[in-house]
């Protein structure tokens, strides 16, 4: 599997992800459900040129959503919490602190 196919998207606009970025140098990604921790670690190191210390994964259950008159279930998805080496960070936007 190519690294581009393993990592789906970063999850950066939640309270938990911003708190983890500040405290523990951790980043959260949505990944393929069939990817394991070793593949996720290699993909992050290849795509973003950073060192990865640890990868924790969990499968998020899809929510029930109202669609028309009935209900439908969204797909289950996998979330990876990646701990980066001290000093490394991934910049998704131009995050400059104005002083």
Coordinates of C-alpha atoms in Angstrom, one line a residue:
X1 CA 0.0 0.0 0.0
X2 CA 1.2 3.5 -0.8
X3 CA 1.6 6.0 2.1
X4 CA -0.9 8.3 0.3
X5 CA -3.5 5.6 0.5
X6 CA -3.1 4.9 4.2
X7 CA -3.5 8.4 5.5
X8 CA -7.0 9.8 4.7
X9 CA -7.0 13.1 6.5
X10 CA -5.8 14.9 9.6
X11 CA -8.3 15.6 12.3
X12 CA -7.2 19.0 13.6
X13 CA -10.4 21.0 14.3
X14 CA -11.6 19.3 17.5
X15 CA -10.9 20.3 21.1
X16 CA -9.2 17.1 21.9
X17 CA -6.8 17.2 18.9
X18 CA -5.8 20.8 19.7
X19 CA -5.2 19.9 23.4
X20 CA -3.1 16.9 22.4
X21 CA -1.0 19.0 20.0
X22 CA -0.2 21.5 22.7
X23 CA 0.5 19.0 25.6
X24 CA 2.0 15.9 24.2
X25 CA 3.1 16.6 20.7
X26 CA 0.5 14.3 19.3
X27 CA -1.4 14.5 16.0
X28 CA -4.7 12.7 15.1
X29 CA -5.3 11.2 11.6
X30 CA -8.1 9.3 9.9
X31 CA -6.6 6.2 8.3
X32 CA -7.7 3.2 6.4
X33 CA -9.4 0.5 8.4
X34 CA -7.1 -2.3 7.2
X35 CA -3.9 -0.4 8.0
X36 CA -1.8 -1.5 11.0
X37 CA 0.4 0.5 13.3
X38 CA 3.6 -0.2 11.5
X39 CA 2.1 0.9 8.1
X40 CA 0.8 4.0 9.7
X41 CA 4.1 4.9 11.3
X42 CA 6.0 4.4 8.0
X43 CA 3.4 6.5 6.1
X44 CA 3.7 9.4 8.5
X45 CA 7.5 9.3 8.5
X46 CA 7.6 9.2 4.7
X47 CA 5.0 11.9 3.9
X48 CA 5.8 14.4 6.6
X49 CA 9.6 13.7 7.2
X50 CA 9.2 13.5 11.0
X51 CA 10.1 11.0 13.6
X52 CA 7.3 8.9 15.1
X53 CA 7.6 7.5 18.6
X54 CA 4.3 5.8 19.1
X55 CA 1.0 5.0 17.2
X56 CA -2.3 4.3 19.0
X57 CA -5.3 3.3 16.9
X58 CA -9.0 2.9 17.6
X59 CA -12.0 2.1 15.4
X60 CA -14.7 4.6 15.6
X61 CA -18.3 3.3 15.2
X62 CA -20.4 5.0 12.5
X63 CA -23.2 7.2 13.7
X64 CA -26.9 6.7 12.9
X65 CA -28.1 9.6 10.8
X66 CA -31.5 10.7 9.7
X67 CA -31.9 10.4 5.9
X68 CA -35.3 11.4 4.7
X69 CA -37.9 9.4 6.6
X70 CA -35.6 6.7 7.8
X71 CA -32.3 6.2 9.4
X72 CA -29.0 5.2 7.9
X73 CA -25.7 4.2 9.5
X74 CA -22.5 5.9 8.5
X75 CA -19.4 3.7 7.9
X76 CA -17.0 2.8 10.7
X77 CA -13.6 4.4 10.5
X78 CA -10.2 4.2 12.1
X79 CA -8.5 6.9 14.0
X80 CA -4.7 7.0 14.7
X81 CA -3.1 9.1 17.5
X82 CA 0.5 9.6 16.5
X83 CA 3.1 10.7 19.0
X84 CA 6.0 12.6 17.4
X85 CA 9.6 12.8 18.5
X86 CA 10.4 15.9 20.7
X87 CA 11.1 18.9 18.6
X88 CA 9.3 17.5 15.5
X89 CA 5.9 18.9 14.4
X90 CA 3.6 18.9 11.4
X91 CA 2.4 22.2 10.1
X92 CA -1.0 21.9 8.4
X93 CA -1.6 25.6 8.1
X94 CA 0.6 28.7 8.4
X95 CA 0.3 28.8 12.1
X96 CA 2.3 31.9 13.0
X97 CA 1.9 33.5 16.5
X98 CA 1.4 37.2 16.3
X99 CA 2.9 39.0 19.2

